Coordinates of N, CA and C in Angstrom, one line a residue:
Chain J
G262 N 26.0 132.0 226.2 CA 25.6 132.1 224.8 C 26.8 132.0 223.9
E263 N 26.5 131.9 222.6 CA 27.6 131.7 221.7 C 28.3 133.0 221.6
S264 N 29.6 132.9 221.3 CA 30.4 134.2 221.2 C 31.6 133.9 220.3
V265 N 32.1 135.0 219.8 CA 33.3 135.0 219.0 C 34.2 136.0 219.7
G266 N 35.4 135.5 220.1 CA 36.3 136.4 220.8 C 37.7 136.5 220.2
L267 N 38.5 137.5 220.5 CA 39.8 137.7 220.0 C 40.8 137.6 221.1
H268 N 42.0 137.1 220.8 CA 43.0 136.9 221.9 C 43.7 138.3 222.2
L269 N 44.0 139.1 221.2 CA 44.7 140.3 221.5 C 43.9 141.5 221.1
P270 N 43.6 142.5 221.9 CA 42.9 143.7 221.5 C 43.7 144.6 220.7
T271 N 45.0 144.7 220.8 CA 45.9 145.6 220.1 C 47.1 144.9 219.6
L272 N 47.4 145.1 218.3 CA 48.6 144.5 217.7 C 49.4 145.6 217.0
S273 N 50.7 145.7 217.4 CA 51.6 146.7 216.7 C 52.6 145.9 215.9
V274 N 52.7 146.3 214.6 CA 53.5 145.6 213.7 C 54.4 146.6 212.9
Q275 N 55.6 146.3 212.6 CA 56.4 147.2 211.8 C 56.0 147.1 210.4
E276 N 56.0 148.3 209.8 CA 55.6 148.3 208.3 C 56.5 147.4 207.5
G277 N 55.9 146.6 206.7 CA 56.6 145.6 205.9 C 56.6 144.2 206.4
D278 N 56.4 144.1 207.8 CA 56.3 142.8 208.4 C 54.9 142.2 208.1
N279 N 54.8 140.9 208.4 CA 53.6 140.2 208.3 C 52.8 140.3 209.7
S280 N 51.5 140.4 209.6 CA 50.6 140.4 210.8 C 49.8 139.2 210.8
I281 N 49.5 138.8 212.1 CA 48.6 137.6 212.3 C 47.6 138.1 213.3
I282 N 46.4 138.1 213.0 CA 45.3 138.4 213.9 C 44.5 137.1 214.2
N283 N 44.2 136.9 215.5 CA 43.6 135.6 215.9 C 42.2 135.8 216.3
C284 N 41.4 134.7 216.2 CA 40.0 134.8 216.7 C 39.6 133.4 217.1
A285 N 38.9 133.3 218.3 CA 38.4 132.1 218.7 C 36.9 132.1 218.7
Y286 N 36.3 131.0 218.3 CA 34.8 131.0 218.2 C 34.4 129.8 219.1
S287 N 33.1 129.8 219.5 CA 32.7 128.8 220.4 C 31.7 127.8 219.8
N288 N 31.1 128.2 218.7 CA 30.0 127.3 218.1 C 30.7 126.4 217.1
S289 N 30.9 125.2 217.4 CA 31.5 124.3 216.5 C 30.7 124.0 215.3
A290 N 29.4 124.3 215.3 CA 28.5 124.1 214.2 C 28.5 125.2 213.2
S291 N 29.1 126.3 213.5 CA 29.2 127.5 212.6 C 29.9 127.0 211.3
D292 N 29.3 127.5 210.2 CA 29.8 127.0 208.9 C 30.4 128.1 208.0
Y293 N 30.4 129.3 208.5 CA 30.8 130.4 207.6 C 31.4 131.5 208.4
F294 N 32.6 132.0 208.0 CA 33.3 133.0 208.8 C 33.8 134.1 207.8
I295 N 33.8 135.3 208.4 CA 34.2 136.5 207.6 C 35.1 137.3 208.4
W296 N 36.1 137.9 207.8 CA 37.0 138.9 208.4 C 36.6 140.3 207.8
Y297 N 36.4 141.3 208.7 CA 36.1 142.6 208.3 C 37.2 143.6 208.8
K298 N 37.4 144.6 208.0 CA 38.3 145.7 208.4 C 37.4 146.9 208.6
Q299 N 37.7 147.6 209.7 CA 37.0 148.8 210.0 C 37.9 150.0 210.3
E300 N 38.0 150.9 209.4 CA 38.9 152.1 209.6 C 38.1 153.1 210.5
S301 N 38.8 154.0 211.1 CA 38.2 154.9 212.0 C 37.1 155.7 211.3
G302 N 35.9 155.8 211.9 CA 34.9 156.6 211.4 C 34.2 156.0 210.1
K303 N 34.5 154.8 209.8 CA 33.9 154.1 208.6 C 33.2 152.8 209.0
G304 N 32.4 152.4 208.0 CA 31.7 151.1 208.2 C 32.7 149.9 208.0
P305 N 32.3 148.7 208.4 CA 33.1 147.5 208.2 C 33.2 147.3 206.7
Q306 N 34.4 146.8 206.3 CA 34.6 146.4 204.9 C 35.0 145.0 204.8
F307 N 34.3 144.2 204.0 CA 34.6 142.8 203.8 C 36.1 142.6 203.3
I308 N 36.8 141.7 204.0 CA 38.1 141.3 203.5 C 38.2 140.0 202.8
I309 N 37.8 139.0 203.6 CA 37.9 137.6 203.1 C 36.9 136.7 203.9
D310 N 36.4 135.7 203.3 CA 35.6 134.8 204.0 C 36.1 133.3 203.8
I311 N 35.6 132.4 204.6 CA 35.9 131.0 204.5 C 34.8 130.2 205.0
R312 N 34.6 129.1 204.3 CA 33.5 128.1 204.8 C 34.2 127.0 205.6
S313 N 33.4 126.3 206.3 CA 33.9 125.3 207.3 C 34.5 124.1 206.6
N314 N 34.2 124.0 205.3 CA 34.7 122.8 204.6 C 36.2 123.1 204.0
M315 N 36.7 124.3 204.4 CA 38.0 124.6 203.9 C 38.9 124.9 205.2
D316 N 40.2 124.8 205.1 CA 41.0 125.2 206.2 C 41.9 126.4 205.8
K317 N 41.9 126.8 204.6 CA 42.8 127.9 204.2 C 42.2 128.6 202.9
R318 N 42.3 129.9 202.9 CA 41.9 130.6 201.7 C 42.7 131.8 201.6
Q319 N 43.1 132.1 200.4 CA 44.0 133.3 200.1 C 43.4 134.3 199.3
G320 N 43.7 135.5 199.6 CA 43.3 136.7 198.8 C 44.5 137.5 198.4
Q321 N 44.3 138.7 198.1 CA 45.4 139.6 197.8 C 46.1 140.1 199.1
R322 N 47.2 139.6 199.4 CA 48.0 139.9 200.6 C 47.4 139.4 201.9
V323 N 46.3 138.7 201.8 CA 45.6 138.2 203.0 C 45.4 136.7 202.9
T324 N 45.5 136.0 204.0 CA 45.2 134.6 204.1 C 44.4 134.3 205.3
V325 N 43.3 133.6 205.2 CA 42.6 133.2 206.4 C 42.8 131.7 206.6
L326 N 43.0 131.3 207.8 CA 43.2 129.9 208.2 C 42.1 129.5 209.2
L327 N 41.6 128.4 209.0 CA 40.5 127.9 209.9 C 40.9 126.6 210.5
N328 N 41.0 126.5 211.8 CA 41.3 125.2 212.5 C 40.0 124.8 213.3
K329 N 39.3 123.9 212.7 CA 38.0 123.5 213.4 C 38.2 122.7 214.6
T330 N 39.4 122.1 214.7 CA 39.6 121.2 215.9 C 39.7 122.0 217.2
V331 N 40.3 123.2 217.1 CA 40.4 124.1 218.2 C 39.6 125.3 218.1
K332 N 38.7 125.3 217.1 CA 37.8 126.5 216.9 C 38.5 127.8 216.8
H333 N 39.5 127.9 215.9 CA 40.4 129.0 215.8 C 40.4 129.5 214.4
L334 N 40.4 130.8 214.3 CA 40.4 131.5 213.0 C 41.5 132.5 213.0
S335 N 42.3 132.6 211.9 CA 43.3 133.7 211.9 C 43.3 134.4 210.6
L336 N 43.8 135.6 210.6 CA 43.9 136.4 209.4 C 45.4 136.8 209.3
Q337 N 46.0 136.5 208.3 CA 47.4 136.8 208.0 C 47.4 137.9 206.9
I338 N 48.1 139.0 207.3 CA 48.3 140.1 206.3 C 49.8 140.2 206.0
A339 N 50.1 140.0 204.7 CA 51.5 140.0 204.3 C 52.0 141.4 204.0
A340 N 53.2 141.7 204.4 CA 53.9 143.0 204.1 C 53.0 144.2 204.4
T341 N 52.7 144.3 205.7 CA 51.7 145.3 206.1 C 52.1 146.7 205.7
Q342 N 51.1 147.5 205.4 CA 51.3 148.9 204.9 C 50.5 149.8 205.9
P343 N 50.8 151.1 205.8 CA 50.1 152.0 206.7 C 48.6 152.0 206.6
G344 N 48.2 151.7 205.3 CA 46.7 151.6 205.1 C 46.0 150.4 205.7
D345 N 46.8 149.5 206.3 CA 46.3 148.4 207.0 C 45.9 148.7 208.4
S346 N 46.2 149.9 208.9 CA 45.9 150.2 210.2 C 44.4 150.4 210.3
A347 N 43.8 149.6 211.2 CA 42.3 149.5 211.4 C 42.0 148.6 212.5
V348 N 40.7 148.4 212.8 CA 40.3 147.4 213.7 C 39.7 146.2 212.8
Y349 N 40.2 145.0 213.2 CA 39.8 143.9 212.4 C 38.8 143.0 213.2
F350 N 37.7 142.6 212.6 CA 36.7 141.8 213.3 C 36.6 140.5 212.5
C351 N 36.4 139.4 213.3 CA 36.0 138.2 212.8 C 34.5 138.0 213.1
A352 N 33.8 137.4 212.2 CA 32.3 137.2 212.4 C 32.0 135.8 211.9
E353 N 31.1 135.2 212.6 CA 30.7 133.8 212.2 C 29.1 133.8 212.0
K354 N 28.8 133.0 211.1 CA 27.4 132.8 210.8 C 26.9 131.7 211.8
G355 N 25.9 132.0 212.6 CA 25.3 131.0 213.5 C 24.8 129.8 212.7
A356 N 24.9 128.7 213.3 CA 24.4 127.5 212.7 C 22.9 127.5 212.4
D357 N 22.2 128.2 213.2 CA 20.7 128.2 213.0 C 20.2 129.4 212.3
S358 N 21.1 130.1 211.6 CA 20.7 131.3 210.9 C 21.3 131.3 209.5
N359 N 20.6 131.8 208.5 CA 21.2 131.9 207.2 C 21.8 133.3 207.0
Y360 N 21.6 134.2 208.0 CA 22.1 135.6 207.8 C 22.7 136.2 209.0
Q361 N 22.3 135.8 210.2 CA 22.7 136.6 211.3 C 24.2 136.3 211.7
L362 N 25.0 137.3 211.6 CA 26.4 137.2 211.9 C 26.6 137.5 213.4
I363 N 27.5 136.8 214.0 CA 27.9 137.0 215.4 C 29.3 137.6 215.3
W364 N 29.5 138.7 215.9 CA 30.8 139.5 215.7 C 31.6 139.4 217.0
G365 N 33.0 139.3 216.8 CA 33.9 139.4 217.9 C 34.1 140.8 218.3
A366 N 34.9 141.1 219.3 CA 35.1 142.4 219.8 C 36.1 143.2 219.0
G367 N 37.0 142.6 218.2 CA 37.9 143.3 217.4 C 39.3 143.4 217.9
T368 N 40.2 143.5 216.9 CA 41.7 143.7 217.2 C 42.1 144.9 216.5
K369 N 42.7 145.8 217.2 CA 43.2 147.1 216.6 C 44.7 146.8 216.1
L370 N 44.9 147.0 214.8 CA 46.2 146.8 214.2 C 46.8 148.1 214.0
I371 N 48.0 148.3 214.6 CA 48.8 149.6 214.5 C 50.0 149.3 213.7
I372 N 50.3 150.0 212.7 CA 51.4 149.8 211.8 C 52.5 150.9 212.2
K373 N 53.6 150.4 212.6 CA 54.7 151.4 213.0 C 55.6 151.6 211.8
P374 N 56.0 152.9 211.6 CA 56.8 153.2 210.4 C 58.2 152.7 210.6
Chain I
N300 N 28.0 152.9 190.7 CA 27.0 152.4 191.6 C 27.3 152.8 193.0
A301 N 26.5 153.6 193.5 CA 26.8 154.1 194.9 C 26.7 153.0 195.9
G302 N 27.4 153.1 196.9 CA 27.4 152.1 198.0 C 26.1 152.3 198.9
V303 N 26.1 151.7 200.0 CA 25.1 151.8 201.0 C 25.2 153.2 201.6
M304 N 24.1 154.0 201.5 CA 24.1 155.4 202.0 C 23.3 155.5 203.3
Q305 N 24.0 156.0 204.3 CA 23.3 156.3 205.5 C 23.3 157.8 205.8
N306 N 22.2 158.2 206.4 CA 22.2 159.6 206.8 C 21.2 159.8 208.0
P307 N 21.5 160.7 208.8 CA 22.7 161.6 208.8 C 23.9 160.8 209.3
R308 N 25.1 161.3 209.1 CA 26.3 160.7 209.6 C 26.5 160.9 211.1
H309 N 26.0 162.0 211.6 CA 26.1 162.3 213.0 C 24.7 162.9 213.4
L310 N 24.2 162.4 214.5 CA 22.9 162.9 215.0 C 23.0 163.1 216.5
V311 N 22.6 164.3 216.9 CA 22.6 164.6 218.4 C 21.1 164.8 218.8
R312 N 20.7 164.1 219.8 CA 19.4 164.2 220.3 C 19.4 164.4 221.8
R313 N 18.4 165.2 222.3 CA 18.3 165.3 223.8 C 17.4 164.1 224.2
R314 N 17.6 163.7 225.5 CA 16.9 162.7 226.1 C 15.4 162.9 225.9
G315 N 14.7 161.9 225.5 CA 13.2 162.0 225.3 C 12.8 162.3 223.8
Q316 N 13.8 162.8 223.0 CA 13.4 163.1 221.6 C 13.4 161.8 220.8
E317 N 13.1 161.9 219.5 CA 13.1 160.8 218.6 C 14.2 160.9 217.7
A318 N 14.8 159.7 217.4 CA 15.9 159.7 216.4 C 15.4 158.8 215.2
R319 N 15.6 159.4 214.0 CA 15.3 158.6 212.8 C 16.6 158.5 211.9
L320 N 16.9 157.2 211.7 CA 18.2 156.9 210.9 C 17.7 156.3 209.6
R321 N 18.4 156.8 208.5 CA 18.0 156.3 207.2 C 19.1 155.5 206.5
C322 N 18.6 154.6 205.7 CA 19.6 153.7 205.0 C 19.0 153.4 203.6
S323 N 19.8 153.8 202.6 CA 19.5 153.5 201.3 C 20.4 152.4 200.8
P324 N 19.9 151.2 200.5 CA 20.7 150.1 200.1 C 21.3 150.3 198.8
M325 N 22.3 149.4 198.4 CA 22.9 149.5 197.1 C 21.8 149.1 196.1
K326 N 22.0 149.6 194.9 CA 21.0 149.4 193.8 C 20.9 147.9 193.6
G327 N 19.7 147.4 193.5 CA 19.5 146.0 193.3 C 19.5 145.1 194.5
H328 N 19.8 145.7 195.7 CA 19.7 145.0 196.9 C 18.4 145.1 197.6
S329 N 17.8 144.0 198.0 CA 16.5 144.1 198.6 C 16.5 143.6 200.1
H330 N 17.7 143.3 200.6 CA 17.9 142.9 202.0 C 18.6 143.9 202.7
V331 N 18.1 144.3 203.9 CA 18.7 145.3 204.7 C 18.9 144.8 206.1
Y332 N 20.0 145.1 206.7 CA 20.3 144.7 208.1 C 20.8 145.9 208.9
W333 N 20.3 146.0 210.1 CA 20.8 147.1 211.0 C 21.6 146.5 212.1
Y334 N 22.7 147.1 212.4 CA 23.6 146.7 213.5 C 23.8 147.9 214.4
R335 N 24.2 147.6 215.6 CA 24.5 148.7 216.6 C 26.0 148.4 217.1
Q336 N 26.8 149.4 217.2 CA 28.1 149.2 217.7 C 28.4 150.2 218.8
L337 N 28.8 149.7 219.9 CA 29.3 150.6 221.0 C 30.8 150.7 220.8
P338 N 31.5 151.8 221.4 CA 32.9 152.0 221.2 C 33.7 150.8 221.7
E339 N 34.7 150.4 220.9 CA 35.6 149.3 221.3 C 34.9 147.9 221.3
E340 N 33.8 147.9 220.6 CA 33.1 146.6 220.6 C 32.7 146.2 219.1
G341 N 32.3 144.9 218.9 CA 31.9 144.5 217.6 C 30.4 144.9 217.4
L342 N 30.0 144.6 216.2 CA 28.6 144.9 215.8 C 27.6 143.9 216.4
K343 N 26.5 144.4 216.8 CA 25.4 143.6 217.4 C 24.2 143.7 216.4
F344 N 23.8 142.5 215.9 CA 22.6 142.5 215.0 C 21.4 143.0 215.7
M345 N 20.6 143.8 215.0 CA 19.4 144.3 215.5 C 18.2 143.8 214.7
V346 N 18.2 144.0 213.4 CA 17.0 143.7 212.6 C 17.3 143.4 211.2
Y347 N 16.6 142.5 210.6 CA 16.8 142.2 209.2 C 15.4 142.4 208.5
L348 N 15.5 143.2 207.4 CA 14.3 143.5 206.6 C 14.4 143.2 205.1
Q349 N 13.4 142.8 204.5 CA 13.2 142.8 203.1 C 12.2 143.9 202.8
K350 N 12.0 144.2 201.5 CA 11.0 145.2 201.2 C 9.7 144.9 201.8
E351 N 9.2 145.8 202.6 CA 7.9 145.8 203.2 C 7.7 144.7 204.3
N352 N 8.8 144.0 204.6 CA 8.7 142.9 205.6 C 9.8 143.0 206.6
I353 N 9.5 142.7 207.8 CA 10.5 142.5 208.8 C 10.7 141.0 209.0
I354 N 11.9 140.5 208.7 CA 12.2 139.1 208.7 C 12.6 138.6 210.1
D355 N 13.4 139.4 210.7 CA 13.9 139.0 212.0 C 14.3 140.3 212.8
E356 N 13.6 140.5 213.9 CA 13.8 141.7 214.8 C 14.3 141.2 216.1
S357 N 14.9 140.1 216.2 CA 15.2 139.5 217.5 C 16.3 140.3 218.3
G358 N 17.1 141.1 217.5 CA 18.1 141.8 218.2 C 17.7 143.2 218.6
M359 N 16.5 143.6 218.3 CA 16.0 145.0 218.5 C 15.2 145.0 219.8
P360 N 15.5 146.0 220.7 CA 14.6 146.1 221.9 C 13.1 146.2 221.5
K361 N 12.3 145.6 222.3 CA 10.9 145.6 222.0 C 10.2 147.0 222.2
E362 N 10.8 147.8 223.0 CA 10.2 149.1 223.3 C 11.1 150.2 222.7
R363 N 10.4 151.2 222.2 CA 11.1 152.4 221.7 C 11.7 152.3 220.3
F364 N 12.1 151.1 219.9 CA 12.8 150.9 218.7 C 11.8 150.3 217.6
S365 N 11.9 150.7 216.4 CA 11.1 150.2 215.3 C 11.9 150.4 214.0
A366 N 11.6 149.5 213.0 CA 12.3 149.6 211.8 C 11.3 149.3 210.7
E367 N 11.6 149.9 209.5 CA 10.7 149.6 208.3 C 11.6 149.7 207.1
F368 N 11.1 149.1 206.0 CA 11.7 149.2 204.7 C 10.6 149.2 203.7
P369 N 10.1 150.4 203.4 CA 8.9 150.5 202.6 C 9.2 150.1 201.1
K370 N 8.2 150.0 200.4 CA 8.3 149.6 199.0 C 9.1 150.7 198.2
E371 N 8.9 151.9 198.6 CA 9.7 153.0 198.0 C 10.4 153.8 199.1
G372 N 11.6 154.1 198.8 CA 12.4 154.9 199.8 C 13.3 154.1 200.7
P373 N 14.0 154.8 201.6 CA 15.0 154.1 202.4 C 14.4 153.3 203.5
S374 N 15.3 152.5 204.1 CA 14.9 151.8 205.3 C 15.1 152.8 206.5
I375 N 14.2 152.8 207.4 CA 14.3 153.7 208.6 C 14.4 152.9 209.9
L376 N 15.3 153.3 210.7 CA 15.4 152.8 212.1 C 15.0 154.0 212.9
R377 N 13.9 153.8 213.7 CA 13.4 154.8 214.5 C 13.6 154.5 216.0
I378 N 14.1 155.4 216.8 CA 14.2 155.3 218.2 C 13.4 156.4 218.9
Q379 N 12.4 156.0 219.6 CA 11.6 157.0 220.3 C 12.1 157.2 221.7
Q380 N 11.9 158.4 222.2 CA 12.2 158.7 223.6 C 13.6 158.3 223.9
V381 N 14.6 158.8 223.2 CA 16.0 158.3 223.3 C 16.5 158.5 224.8
V382 N 17.4 157.6 225.2 CA 18.0 157.7 226.5 C 19.5 157.7 226.2
R383 N 20.3 158.0 227.2 CA 21.8 158.1 227.0 C 22.4 156.8 226.5
G384 N 21.8 155.7 227.0 CA 22.3 154.4 226.6 C 22.1 154.0 225.1
D385 N 21.3 154.9 224.4 CA 21.1 154.6 223.0 C 22.3 155.2 222.2
S386 N 23.1 156.0 222.8 CA 24.3 156.5 222.1 C 25.2 155.4 221.6
A387 N 25.4 155.4 220.3 CA 26.2 154.3 219.7 C 26.3 154.7 218.2
A388 N 27.0 153.8 217.5 CA 27.1 153.9 216.0 C 26.1 152.9 215.5
Y389 N 25.3 153.3 214.6 CA 24.3 152.4 214.0 C 24.6 152.2 212.5
F390 N 24.9 150.9 212.2 CA 25.3 150.6 210.8 C 24.2 149.8 210.1
C391 N 24.1 150.1 208.8 CA 23.1 149.4 207.9 C 24.0 148.7 206.9
A392 N 23.5 147.5 206.6 CA 24.2 146.7 205.5 C 23.1 146.2 204.5
S393 N 23.5 146.0 203.3 CA 22.5 145.5 202.3 C 23.2 144.4 201.5
S394 N 22.3 143.5 201.0 CA 22.8 142.4 200.2 C 21.7 142.1 199.2
P395 N 22.2 141.4 198.1 CA 21.1 141.1 197.1 C 20.4 139.8 197.5
T396 N 21.0 139.0 198.4 CA 20.3 137.8 198.9 C 20.5 137.8 200.4
S397 N 20.0 136.9 201.1 CA 20.2 136.8 202.5 C 21.7 136.6 202.8
S398 N 22.2 137.4 203.7 CA 23.6 137.5 204.0 C 24.1 136.2 204.6
G399 N 25.4 136.0 204.7 CA 26.0 134.8 205.1 C 26.6 134.1 204.0
D400 N 25.9 134.0 202.9 CA 26.4 133.4 201.7 C 26.9 134.4 200.7
T401 N 26.4 135.6 200.9 CA 26.9 136.7 200.0 C 27.3 137.8 200.9
E402 N 28.5 138.4 200.6 CA 28.9 139.5 201.5 C 27.9 140.6 201.5
A403 N 27.7 141.1 202.6 CA 26.9 142.3 202.8 C 27.8 143.5 202.8
F404 N 27.3 144.6 202.2 CA 28.0 145.8 202.1 C 27.5 146.8 203.1
F405 N 28.4 147.4 203.8 CA 28.0 148.3 205.0 C 28.1 149.8 204.5
G406 N 27.2 150.5 205.2 CA 27.2 152.0 205.1 C 28.3 152.5 206.0
Q407 N 28.4 153.9 206.0 CA 29.4 154.5 206.9 C 28.9 154.7 208.3
G408 N 27.6 154.4 208.5 CA 27.1 154.5 209.9 C 26.5 155.8 210.2
T409 N 25.6 155.8 211.2 CA 25.1 157.0 211.9 C 25.6 157.0 213.3
R410 N 26.3 158.0 213.7 CA 26.7 158.1 215.1 C 25.7 159.0 215.9
L411 N 25.0 158.3 216.8 CA 24.0 158.9 217.6 C 24.5 159.3 218.9
T412 N 24.4 160.5 219.3 CA 24.8 161.0 220.6 C 23.5 161.5 221.3
V413 N 23.2 161.0 222.5 CA 22.1 161.5 223.3 C 22.7 162.3 224.4
V414 N 22.2 163.5 224.5 CA 22.7 164.4 225.5 C 21.6 164.8 226.6

């Protein structure tokens, strides 16, 4: 079946450094992708999204890159802060659905002081 | 404007009991989605509802699970005769339109523990 997966389950980064979280997806027809942040004991929080007609989108301290050729998505967080510690999920919208998101397993980001 | 409200935050049930999880969407949102999350895993879609209608329940087990979103009041996810395998975090999300094109806002979740 279709799946969205992550390369690294845990990523440790020094405070102030940049973080890159990667995601691979399998459905080349997916047209919409979202990154969510989930802090311990809380619900997922929208970070940034990107459509398949784009290859880069920037937000505040975050950048999402989409490489459709290799079906790869990444989230870059600039100058990481302790508050960035969380589990990060990528999710894709299935090509045959207007709403159903397919979620990856998540990457835990740990910020070292 | 309050966010998506879920209650209870934590729910403990004995095997065989019923669990009722409530979700009040954000004001103005008429689309509700329920997801289930096991530890160390991503969210799995269960059901999508609009007011008084179930749009898609393809992710919800056919037996013991049901969902509703009445004209008045919160959306309810009901699990009858709970088993240990039902232990998980259940998240509700709402959006003003069908999600995918508009970010959905998530509640804090209900953590169900079956003992």
